[in-house]
JSON list of C-alpha atoms in Angstrom, two decimals:
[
{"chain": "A", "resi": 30, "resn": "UNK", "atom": "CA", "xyz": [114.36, 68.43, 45.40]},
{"chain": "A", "resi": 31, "resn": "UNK", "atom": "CA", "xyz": [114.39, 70.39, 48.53]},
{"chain": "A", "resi": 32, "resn": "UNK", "atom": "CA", "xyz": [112.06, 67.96, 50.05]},
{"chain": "A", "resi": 33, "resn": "UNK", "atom": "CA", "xyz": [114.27, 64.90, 49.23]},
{"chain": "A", "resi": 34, "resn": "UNK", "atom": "CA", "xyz": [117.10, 66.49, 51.05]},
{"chain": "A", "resi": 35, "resn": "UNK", "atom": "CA", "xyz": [114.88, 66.66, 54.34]},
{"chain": "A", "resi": 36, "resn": "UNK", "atom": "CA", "xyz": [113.50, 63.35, 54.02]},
{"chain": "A", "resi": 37, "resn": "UNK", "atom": "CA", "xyz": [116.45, 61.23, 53.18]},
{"chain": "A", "resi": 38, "resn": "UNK", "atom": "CA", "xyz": [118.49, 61.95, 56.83]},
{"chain": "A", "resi": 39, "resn": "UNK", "atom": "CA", "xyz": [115.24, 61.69, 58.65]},
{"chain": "A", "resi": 40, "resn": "UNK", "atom": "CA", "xyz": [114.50, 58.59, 57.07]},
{"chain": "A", "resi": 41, "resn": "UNK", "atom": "CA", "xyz": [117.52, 57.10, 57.54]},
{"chain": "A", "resi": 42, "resn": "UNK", "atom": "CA", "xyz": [117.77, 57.69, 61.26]},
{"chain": "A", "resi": 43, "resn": "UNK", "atom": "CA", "xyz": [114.29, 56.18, 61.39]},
{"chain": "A", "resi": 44, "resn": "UNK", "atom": "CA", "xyz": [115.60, 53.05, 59.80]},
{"chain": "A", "resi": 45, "resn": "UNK", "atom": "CA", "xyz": [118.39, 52.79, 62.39]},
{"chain": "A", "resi": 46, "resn": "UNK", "atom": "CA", "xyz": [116.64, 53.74, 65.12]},
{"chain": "A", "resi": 47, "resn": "UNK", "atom": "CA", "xyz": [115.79, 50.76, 68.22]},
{"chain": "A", "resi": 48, "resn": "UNK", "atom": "CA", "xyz": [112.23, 50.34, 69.41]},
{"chain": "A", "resi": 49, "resn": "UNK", "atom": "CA", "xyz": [112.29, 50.16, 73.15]},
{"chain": "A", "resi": 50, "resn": "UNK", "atom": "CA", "xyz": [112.17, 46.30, 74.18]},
{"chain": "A", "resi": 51, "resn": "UNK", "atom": "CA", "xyz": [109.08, 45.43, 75.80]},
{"chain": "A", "resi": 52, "resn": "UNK", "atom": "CA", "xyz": [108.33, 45.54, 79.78]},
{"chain": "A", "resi": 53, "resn": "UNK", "atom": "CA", "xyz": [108.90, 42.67, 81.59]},
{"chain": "A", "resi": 54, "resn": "UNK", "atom": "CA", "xyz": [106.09, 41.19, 83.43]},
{"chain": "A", "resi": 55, "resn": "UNK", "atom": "CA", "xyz": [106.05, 41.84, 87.29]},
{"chain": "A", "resi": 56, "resn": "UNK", "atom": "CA", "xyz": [107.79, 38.30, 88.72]},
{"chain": "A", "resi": 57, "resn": "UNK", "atom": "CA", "xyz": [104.50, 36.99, 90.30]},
{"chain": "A", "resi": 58, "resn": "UNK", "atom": "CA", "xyz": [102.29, 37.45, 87.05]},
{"chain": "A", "resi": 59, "resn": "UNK", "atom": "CA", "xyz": [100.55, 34.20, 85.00]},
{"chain": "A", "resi": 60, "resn": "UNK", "atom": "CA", "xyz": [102.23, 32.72, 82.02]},
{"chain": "A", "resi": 61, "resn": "UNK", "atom": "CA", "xyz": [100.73, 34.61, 79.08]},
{"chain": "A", "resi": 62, "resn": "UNK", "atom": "CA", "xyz": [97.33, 32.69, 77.44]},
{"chain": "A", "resi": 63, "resn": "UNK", "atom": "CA", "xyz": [97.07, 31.66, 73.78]},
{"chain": "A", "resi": 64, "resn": "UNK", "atom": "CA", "xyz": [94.52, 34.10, 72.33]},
{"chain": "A", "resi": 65, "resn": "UNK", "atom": "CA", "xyz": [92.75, 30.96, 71.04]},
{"chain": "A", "resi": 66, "resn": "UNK", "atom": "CA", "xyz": [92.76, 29.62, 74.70]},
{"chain": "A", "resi": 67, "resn": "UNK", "atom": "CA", "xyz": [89.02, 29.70, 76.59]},
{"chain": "A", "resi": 68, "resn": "UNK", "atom": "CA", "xyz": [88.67, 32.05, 79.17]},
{"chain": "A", "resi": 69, "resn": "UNK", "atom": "CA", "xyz": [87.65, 30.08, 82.05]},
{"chain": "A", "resi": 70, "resn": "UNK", "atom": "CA", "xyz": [88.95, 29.68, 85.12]},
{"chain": "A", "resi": 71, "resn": "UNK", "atom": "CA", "xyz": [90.50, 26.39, 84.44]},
{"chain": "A", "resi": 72, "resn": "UNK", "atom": "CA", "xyz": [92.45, 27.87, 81.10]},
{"chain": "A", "resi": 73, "resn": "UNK", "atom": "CA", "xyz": [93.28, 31.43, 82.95]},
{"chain": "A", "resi": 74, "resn": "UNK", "atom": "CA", "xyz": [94.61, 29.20, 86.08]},
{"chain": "A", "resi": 75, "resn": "UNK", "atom": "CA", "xyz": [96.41, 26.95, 83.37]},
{"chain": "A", "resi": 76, "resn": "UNK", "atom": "CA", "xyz": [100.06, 27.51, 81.96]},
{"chain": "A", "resi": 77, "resn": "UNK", "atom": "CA", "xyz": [100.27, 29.05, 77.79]},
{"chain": "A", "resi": 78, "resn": "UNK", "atom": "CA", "xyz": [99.87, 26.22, 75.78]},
{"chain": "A", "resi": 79, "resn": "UNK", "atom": "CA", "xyz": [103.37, 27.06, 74.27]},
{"chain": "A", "resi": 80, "resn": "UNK", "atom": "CA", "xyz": [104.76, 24.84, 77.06]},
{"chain": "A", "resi": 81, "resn": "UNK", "atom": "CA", "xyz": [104.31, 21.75, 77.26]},
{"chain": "A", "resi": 82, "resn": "UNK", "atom": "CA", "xyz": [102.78, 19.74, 80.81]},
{"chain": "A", "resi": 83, "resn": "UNK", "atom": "CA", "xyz": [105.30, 19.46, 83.40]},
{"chain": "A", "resi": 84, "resn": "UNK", "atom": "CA", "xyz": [107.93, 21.99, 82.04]},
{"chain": "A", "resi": 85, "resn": "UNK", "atom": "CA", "xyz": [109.12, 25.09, 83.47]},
{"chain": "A", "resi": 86, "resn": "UNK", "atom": "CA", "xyz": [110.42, 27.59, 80.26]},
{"chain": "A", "resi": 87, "resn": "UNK", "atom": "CA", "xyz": [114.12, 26.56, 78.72]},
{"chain": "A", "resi": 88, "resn": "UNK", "atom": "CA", "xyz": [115.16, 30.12, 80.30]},
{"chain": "A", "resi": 89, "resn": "UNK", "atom": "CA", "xyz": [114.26, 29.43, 84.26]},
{"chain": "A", "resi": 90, "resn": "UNK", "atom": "CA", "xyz": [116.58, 27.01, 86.79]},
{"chain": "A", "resi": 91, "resn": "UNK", "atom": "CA", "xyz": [114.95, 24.11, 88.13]},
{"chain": "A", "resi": 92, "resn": "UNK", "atom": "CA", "xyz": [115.14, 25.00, 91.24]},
{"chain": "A", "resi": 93, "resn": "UNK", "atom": "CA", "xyz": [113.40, 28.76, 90.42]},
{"chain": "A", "resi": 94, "resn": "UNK", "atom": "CA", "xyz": [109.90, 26.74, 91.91]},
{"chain": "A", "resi": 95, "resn": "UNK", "atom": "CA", "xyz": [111.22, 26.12, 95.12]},
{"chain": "A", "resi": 96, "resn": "UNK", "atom": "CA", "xyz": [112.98, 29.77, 95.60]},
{"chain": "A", "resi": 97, "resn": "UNK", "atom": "CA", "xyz": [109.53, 31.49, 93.92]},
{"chain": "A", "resi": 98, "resn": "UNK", "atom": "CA", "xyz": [107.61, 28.99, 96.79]},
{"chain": "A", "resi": 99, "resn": "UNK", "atom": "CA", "xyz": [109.73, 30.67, 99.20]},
{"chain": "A", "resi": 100, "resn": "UNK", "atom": "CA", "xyz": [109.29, 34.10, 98.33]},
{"chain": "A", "resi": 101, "resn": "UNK", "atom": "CA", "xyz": [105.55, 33.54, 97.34]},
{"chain": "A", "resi": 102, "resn": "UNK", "atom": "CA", "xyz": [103.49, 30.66, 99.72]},
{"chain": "A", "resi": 103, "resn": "UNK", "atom": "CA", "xyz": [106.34, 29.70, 102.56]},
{"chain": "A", "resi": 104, "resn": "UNK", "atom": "CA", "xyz": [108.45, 26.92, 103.18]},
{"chain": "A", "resi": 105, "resn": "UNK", "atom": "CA", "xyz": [109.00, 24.73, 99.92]},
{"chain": "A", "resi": 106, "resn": "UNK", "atom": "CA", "xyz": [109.69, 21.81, 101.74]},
{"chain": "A", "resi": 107, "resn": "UNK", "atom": "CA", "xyz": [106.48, 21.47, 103.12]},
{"chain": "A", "resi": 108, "resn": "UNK", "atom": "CA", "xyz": [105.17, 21.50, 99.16]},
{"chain": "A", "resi": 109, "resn": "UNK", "atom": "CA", "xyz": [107.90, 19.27, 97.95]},
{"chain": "A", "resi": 110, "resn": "UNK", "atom": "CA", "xyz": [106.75, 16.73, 100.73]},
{"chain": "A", "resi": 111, "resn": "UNK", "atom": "CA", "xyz": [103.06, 16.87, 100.23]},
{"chain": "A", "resi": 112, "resn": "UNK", "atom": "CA", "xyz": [103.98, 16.89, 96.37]},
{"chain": "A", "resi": 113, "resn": "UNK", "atom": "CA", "xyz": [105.53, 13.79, 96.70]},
{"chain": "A", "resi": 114, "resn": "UNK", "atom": "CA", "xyz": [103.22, 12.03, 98.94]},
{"chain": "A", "resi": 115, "resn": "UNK", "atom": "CA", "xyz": [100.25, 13.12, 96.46]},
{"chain": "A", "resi": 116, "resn": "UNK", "atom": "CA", "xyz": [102.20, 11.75, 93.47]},
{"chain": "A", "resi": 117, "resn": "UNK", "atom": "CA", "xyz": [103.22, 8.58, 95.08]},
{"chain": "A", "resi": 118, "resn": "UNK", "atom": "CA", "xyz": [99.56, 7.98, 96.41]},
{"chain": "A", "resi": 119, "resn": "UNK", "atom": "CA", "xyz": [98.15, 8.71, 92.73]},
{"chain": "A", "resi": 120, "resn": "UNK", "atom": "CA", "xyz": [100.36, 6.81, 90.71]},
{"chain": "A", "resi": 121, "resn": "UNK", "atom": "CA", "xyz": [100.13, 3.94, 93.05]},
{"chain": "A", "resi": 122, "resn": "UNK", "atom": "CA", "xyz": [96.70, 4.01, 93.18]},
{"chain": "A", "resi": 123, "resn": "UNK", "atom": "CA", "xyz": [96.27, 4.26, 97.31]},
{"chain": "A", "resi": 124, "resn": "UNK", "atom": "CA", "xyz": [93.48, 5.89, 97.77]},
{"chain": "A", "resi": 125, "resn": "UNK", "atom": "CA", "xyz": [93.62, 6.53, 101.26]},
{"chain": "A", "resi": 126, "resn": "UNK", "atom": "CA", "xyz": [97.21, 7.75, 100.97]},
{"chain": "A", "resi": 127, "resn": "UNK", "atom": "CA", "xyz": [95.19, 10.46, 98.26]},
{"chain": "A", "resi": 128, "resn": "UNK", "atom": "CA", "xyz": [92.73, 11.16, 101.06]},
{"chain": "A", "resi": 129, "resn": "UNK", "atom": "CA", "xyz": [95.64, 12.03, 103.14]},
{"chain": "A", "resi": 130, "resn": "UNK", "atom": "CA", "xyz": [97.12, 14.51, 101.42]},
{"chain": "A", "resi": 131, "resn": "UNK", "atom": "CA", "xyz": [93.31, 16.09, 100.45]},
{"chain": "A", "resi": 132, "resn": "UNK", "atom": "CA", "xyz": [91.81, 19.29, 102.42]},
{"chain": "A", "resi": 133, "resn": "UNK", "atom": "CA", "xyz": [88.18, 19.67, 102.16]},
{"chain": "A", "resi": 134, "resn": "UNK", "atom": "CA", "xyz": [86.00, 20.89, 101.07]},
{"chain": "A", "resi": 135, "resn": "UNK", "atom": "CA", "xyz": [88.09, 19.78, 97.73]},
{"chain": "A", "resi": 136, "resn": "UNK", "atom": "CA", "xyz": [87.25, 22.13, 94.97]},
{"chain": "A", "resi": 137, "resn": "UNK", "atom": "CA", "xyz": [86.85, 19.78, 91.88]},
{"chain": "A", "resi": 138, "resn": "UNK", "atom": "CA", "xyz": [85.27, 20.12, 87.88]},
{"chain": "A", "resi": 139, "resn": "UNK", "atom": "CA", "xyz": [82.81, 22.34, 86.96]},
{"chain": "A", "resi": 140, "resn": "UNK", "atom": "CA", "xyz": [82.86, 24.58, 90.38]},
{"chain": "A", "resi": 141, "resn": "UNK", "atom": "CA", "xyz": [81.90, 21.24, 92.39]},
{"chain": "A", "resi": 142, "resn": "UNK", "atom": "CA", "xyz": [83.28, 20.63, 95.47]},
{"chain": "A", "resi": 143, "resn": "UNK", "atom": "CA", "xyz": [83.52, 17.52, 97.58]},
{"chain": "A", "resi": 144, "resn": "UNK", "atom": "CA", "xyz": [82.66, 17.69, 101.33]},
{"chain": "A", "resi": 145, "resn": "UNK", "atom": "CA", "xyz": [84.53, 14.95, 103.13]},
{"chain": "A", "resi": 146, "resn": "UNK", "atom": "CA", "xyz": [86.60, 11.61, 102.32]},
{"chain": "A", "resi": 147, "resn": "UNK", "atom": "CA", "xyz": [83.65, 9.42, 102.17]},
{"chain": "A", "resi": 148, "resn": "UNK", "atom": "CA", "xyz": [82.20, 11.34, 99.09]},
{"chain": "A", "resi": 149, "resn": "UNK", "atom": "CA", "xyz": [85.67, 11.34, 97.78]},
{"chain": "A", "resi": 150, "resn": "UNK", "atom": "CA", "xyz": [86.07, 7.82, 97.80]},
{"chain": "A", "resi": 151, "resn": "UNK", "atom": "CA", "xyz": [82.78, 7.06, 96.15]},
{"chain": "A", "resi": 152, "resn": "UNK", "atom": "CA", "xyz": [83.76, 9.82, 93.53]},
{"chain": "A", "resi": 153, "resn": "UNK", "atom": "CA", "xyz": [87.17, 8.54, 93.31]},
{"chain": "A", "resi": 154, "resn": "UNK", "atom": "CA", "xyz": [87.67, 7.09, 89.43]},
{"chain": "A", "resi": 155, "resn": "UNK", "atom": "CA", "xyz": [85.65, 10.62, 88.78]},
{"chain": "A", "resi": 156, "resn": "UNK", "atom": "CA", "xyz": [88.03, 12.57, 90.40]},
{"chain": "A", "resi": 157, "resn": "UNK", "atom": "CA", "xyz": [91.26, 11.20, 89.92]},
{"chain": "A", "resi": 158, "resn": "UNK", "atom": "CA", "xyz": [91.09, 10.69, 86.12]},
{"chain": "A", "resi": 159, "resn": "UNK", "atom": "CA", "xyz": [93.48, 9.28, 83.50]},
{"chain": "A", "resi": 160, "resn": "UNK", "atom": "CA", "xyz": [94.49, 13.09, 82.51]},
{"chain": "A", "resi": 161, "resn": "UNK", "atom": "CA", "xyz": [95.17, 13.69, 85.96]},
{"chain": "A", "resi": 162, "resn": "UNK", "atom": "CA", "xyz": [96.76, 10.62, 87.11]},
{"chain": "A", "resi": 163, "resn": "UNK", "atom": "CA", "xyz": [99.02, 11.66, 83.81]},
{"chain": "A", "resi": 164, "resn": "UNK", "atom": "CA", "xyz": [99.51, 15.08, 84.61]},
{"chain": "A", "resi": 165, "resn": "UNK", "atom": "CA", "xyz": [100.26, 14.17, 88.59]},
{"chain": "A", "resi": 166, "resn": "UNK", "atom": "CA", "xyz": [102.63, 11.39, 86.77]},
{"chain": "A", "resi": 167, "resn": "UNK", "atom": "CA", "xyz": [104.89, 13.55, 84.30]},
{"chain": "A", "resi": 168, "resn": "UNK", "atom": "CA", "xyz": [105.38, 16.57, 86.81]},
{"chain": "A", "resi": 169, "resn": "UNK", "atom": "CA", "xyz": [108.45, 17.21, 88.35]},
{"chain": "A", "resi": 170, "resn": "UNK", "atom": "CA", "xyz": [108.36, 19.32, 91.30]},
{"chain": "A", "resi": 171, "resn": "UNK", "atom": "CA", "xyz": [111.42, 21.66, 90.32]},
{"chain": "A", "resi": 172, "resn": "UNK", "atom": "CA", "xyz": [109.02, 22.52, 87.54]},
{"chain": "A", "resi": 173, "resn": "UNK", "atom": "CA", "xyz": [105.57, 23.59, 89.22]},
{"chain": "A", "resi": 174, "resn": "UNK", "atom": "CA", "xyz": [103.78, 26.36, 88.13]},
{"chain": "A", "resi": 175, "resn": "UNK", "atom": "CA", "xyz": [104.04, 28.97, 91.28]},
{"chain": "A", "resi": 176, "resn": "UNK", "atom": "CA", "xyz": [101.67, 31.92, 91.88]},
{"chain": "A", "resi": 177, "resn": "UNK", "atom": "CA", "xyz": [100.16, 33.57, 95.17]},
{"chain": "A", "resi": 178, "resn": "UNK", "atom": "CA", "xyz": [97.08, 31.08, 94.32]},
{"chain": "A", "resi": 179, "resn": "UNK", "atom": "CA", "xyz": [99.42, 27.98, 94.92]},
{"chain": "A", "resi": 180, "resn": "UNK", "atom": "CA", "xyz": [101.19, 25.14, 93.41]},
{"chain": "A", "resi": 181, "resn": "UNK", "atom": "CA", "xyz": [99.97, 23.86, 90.38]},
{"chain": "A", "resi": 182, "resn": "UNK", "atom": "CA", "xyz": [100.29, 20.58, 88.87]},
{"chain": "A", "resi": 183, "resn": "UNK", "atom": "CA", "xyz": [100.32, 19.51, 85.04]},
{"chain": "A", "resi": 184, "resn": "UNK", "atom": "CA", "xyz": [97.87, 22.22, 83.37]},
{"chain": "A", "resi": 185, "resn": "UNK", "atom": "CA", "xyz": [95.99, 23.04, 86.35]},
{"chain": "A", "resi": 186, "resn": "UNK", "atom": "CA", "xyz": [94.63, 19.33, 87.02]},
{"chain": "A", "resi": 187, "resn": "UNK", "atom": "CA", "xyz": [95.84, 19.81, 90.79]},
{"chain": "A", "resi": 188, "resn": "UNK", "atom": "CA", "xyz": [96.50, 22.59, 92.95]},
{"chain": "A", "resi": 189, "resn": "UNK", "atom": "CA", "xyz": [98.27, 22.39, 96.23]},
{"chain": "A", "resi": 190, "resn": "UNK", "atom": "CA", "xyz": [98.22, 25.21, 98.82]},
{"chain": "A", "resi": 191, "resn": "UNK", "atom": "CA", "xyz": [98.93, 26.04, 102.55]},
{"chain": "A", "resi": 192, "resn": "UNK", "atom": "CA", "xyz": [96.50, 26.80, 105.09]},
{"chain": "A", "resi": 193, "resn": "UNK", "atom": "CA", "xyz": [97.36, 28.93, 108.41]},
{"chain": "A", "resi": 194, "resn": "UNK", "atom": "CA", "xyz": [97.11, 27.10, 111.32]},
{"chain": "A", "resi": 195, "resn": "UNK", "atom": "CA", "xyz": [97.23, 29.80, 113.66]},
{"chain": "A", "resi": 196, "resn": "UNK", "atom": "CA", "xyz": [96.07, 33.73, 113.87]},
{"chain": "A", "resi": 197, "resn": "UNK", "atom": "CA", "xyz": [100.23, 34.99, 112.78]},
{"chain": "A", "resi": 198, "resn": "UNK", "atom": "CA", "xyz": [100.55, 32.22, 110.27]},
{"chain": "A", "resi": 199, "resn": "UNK", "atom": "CA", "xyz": [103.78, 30.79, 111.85]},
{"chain": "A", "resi": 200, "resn": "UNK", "atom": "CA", "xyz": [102.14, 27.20, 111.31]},
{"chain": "A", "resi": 201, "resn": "UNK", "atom": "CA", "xyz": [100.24, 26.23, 108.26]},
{"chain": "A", "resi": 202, "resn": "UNK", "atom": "CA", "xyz": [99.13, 23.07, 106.39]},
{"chain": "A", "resi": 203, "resn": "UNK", "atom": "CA", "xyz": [99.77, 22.47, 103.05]},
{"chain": "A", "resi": 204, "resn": "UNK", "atom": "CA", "xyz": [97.38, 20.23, 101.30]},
{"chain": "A", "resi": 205, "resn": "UNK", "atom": "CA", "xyz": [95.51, 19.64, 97.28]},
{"chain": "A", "resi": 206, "resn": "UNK", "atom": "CA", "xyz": [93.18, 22.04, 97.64]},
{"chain": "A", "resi": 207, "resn": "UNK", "atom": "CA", "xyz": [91.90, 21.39, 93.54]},
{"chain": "A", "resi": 208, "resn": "UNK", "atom": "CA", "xyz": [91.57, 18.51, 91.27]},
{"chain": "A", "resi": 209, "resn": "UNK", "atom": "CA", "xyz": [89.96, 19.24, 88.03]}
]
């Protein structure tokens, strides 16, 4: 009986007592991965299958790409313009305009990469695929995926980054840098 007594308060202010909520994950970490998902680099660069292409969480502004551009790769601007030049080309099916917007060596499927326009262009209907031309299609820029590796497009079909131009980095180029 003596026993009951003890256990019934300490039971009861286990039963009312809060686990601590969980940490929050540092601002410039991934998006967490299905533990179904493949790891390979194309699924780890990818966003969690929970969300679908194009769209940025229900919880995070629109506009929390360009500011997390700022803070992480430089001046969103630059981005949004080679976004939309990228997107434009794609869509429209120029493919010089693509070419434009291209730095090479272009990293592309299966650890490939493609050395110079002319190789592009003969790869071209490889390259820029239905799924990408989709993905490139449906994304919104105020919904990129943003991380110190770049901007990414769709479920890591296209990756855009910035290159400096000069030894302090006050200049840089931002061009696709992946197409898988």
């Amino acid at each position: 009986m003596r026993t009951i007594a003890v256990l019934i308060p300490a039971l009861l202010l286990a039963a009312c007592s809060q686990p601590a909520p969980p940490a929050e994950p540092a601002v410039d970490a991934p998006p967490p991965m299905e533990a179904s998902a493949a790891a390979t680099p194309a699924a780890e660069s990818a966003k969690a299958a929970a969300e679908p292409a194009g769209a940025a969480p229900a919880d995070v502004p629109a506009e929390d790409a360009r500011a997390r551009i700022e803070t992480l790769l430089g001046d969103a601007a630059q981005y949004e313009k080679v976004f939309n030049a990228f997107k434009t080309a794609v869509v429209g099916g120029d493919r010089a305009a693509v070419v434009e917007e291209v730095r090479f060596p272009l990293n592309i499927a299966n650890g490939k990469k493609i050395t110079g326009p002319g190789e592009f262009q003969r790869s071209y209907e490889k390259i820029i695929t239905p799924a990408v031309v989709k993905a490139v299609s449906e994304q919104d820029f105020g919904k990129v995926f943003v991380n110190q590796q770049g901007v990414m497009i769709g479920d890591g079909q296209v990756w855009l980054n910035g290159q400096c131009l000069d030894q302090a980095c006050t200049k840089t180029e931002v061009k696709v840098i992946t197409i898988q």
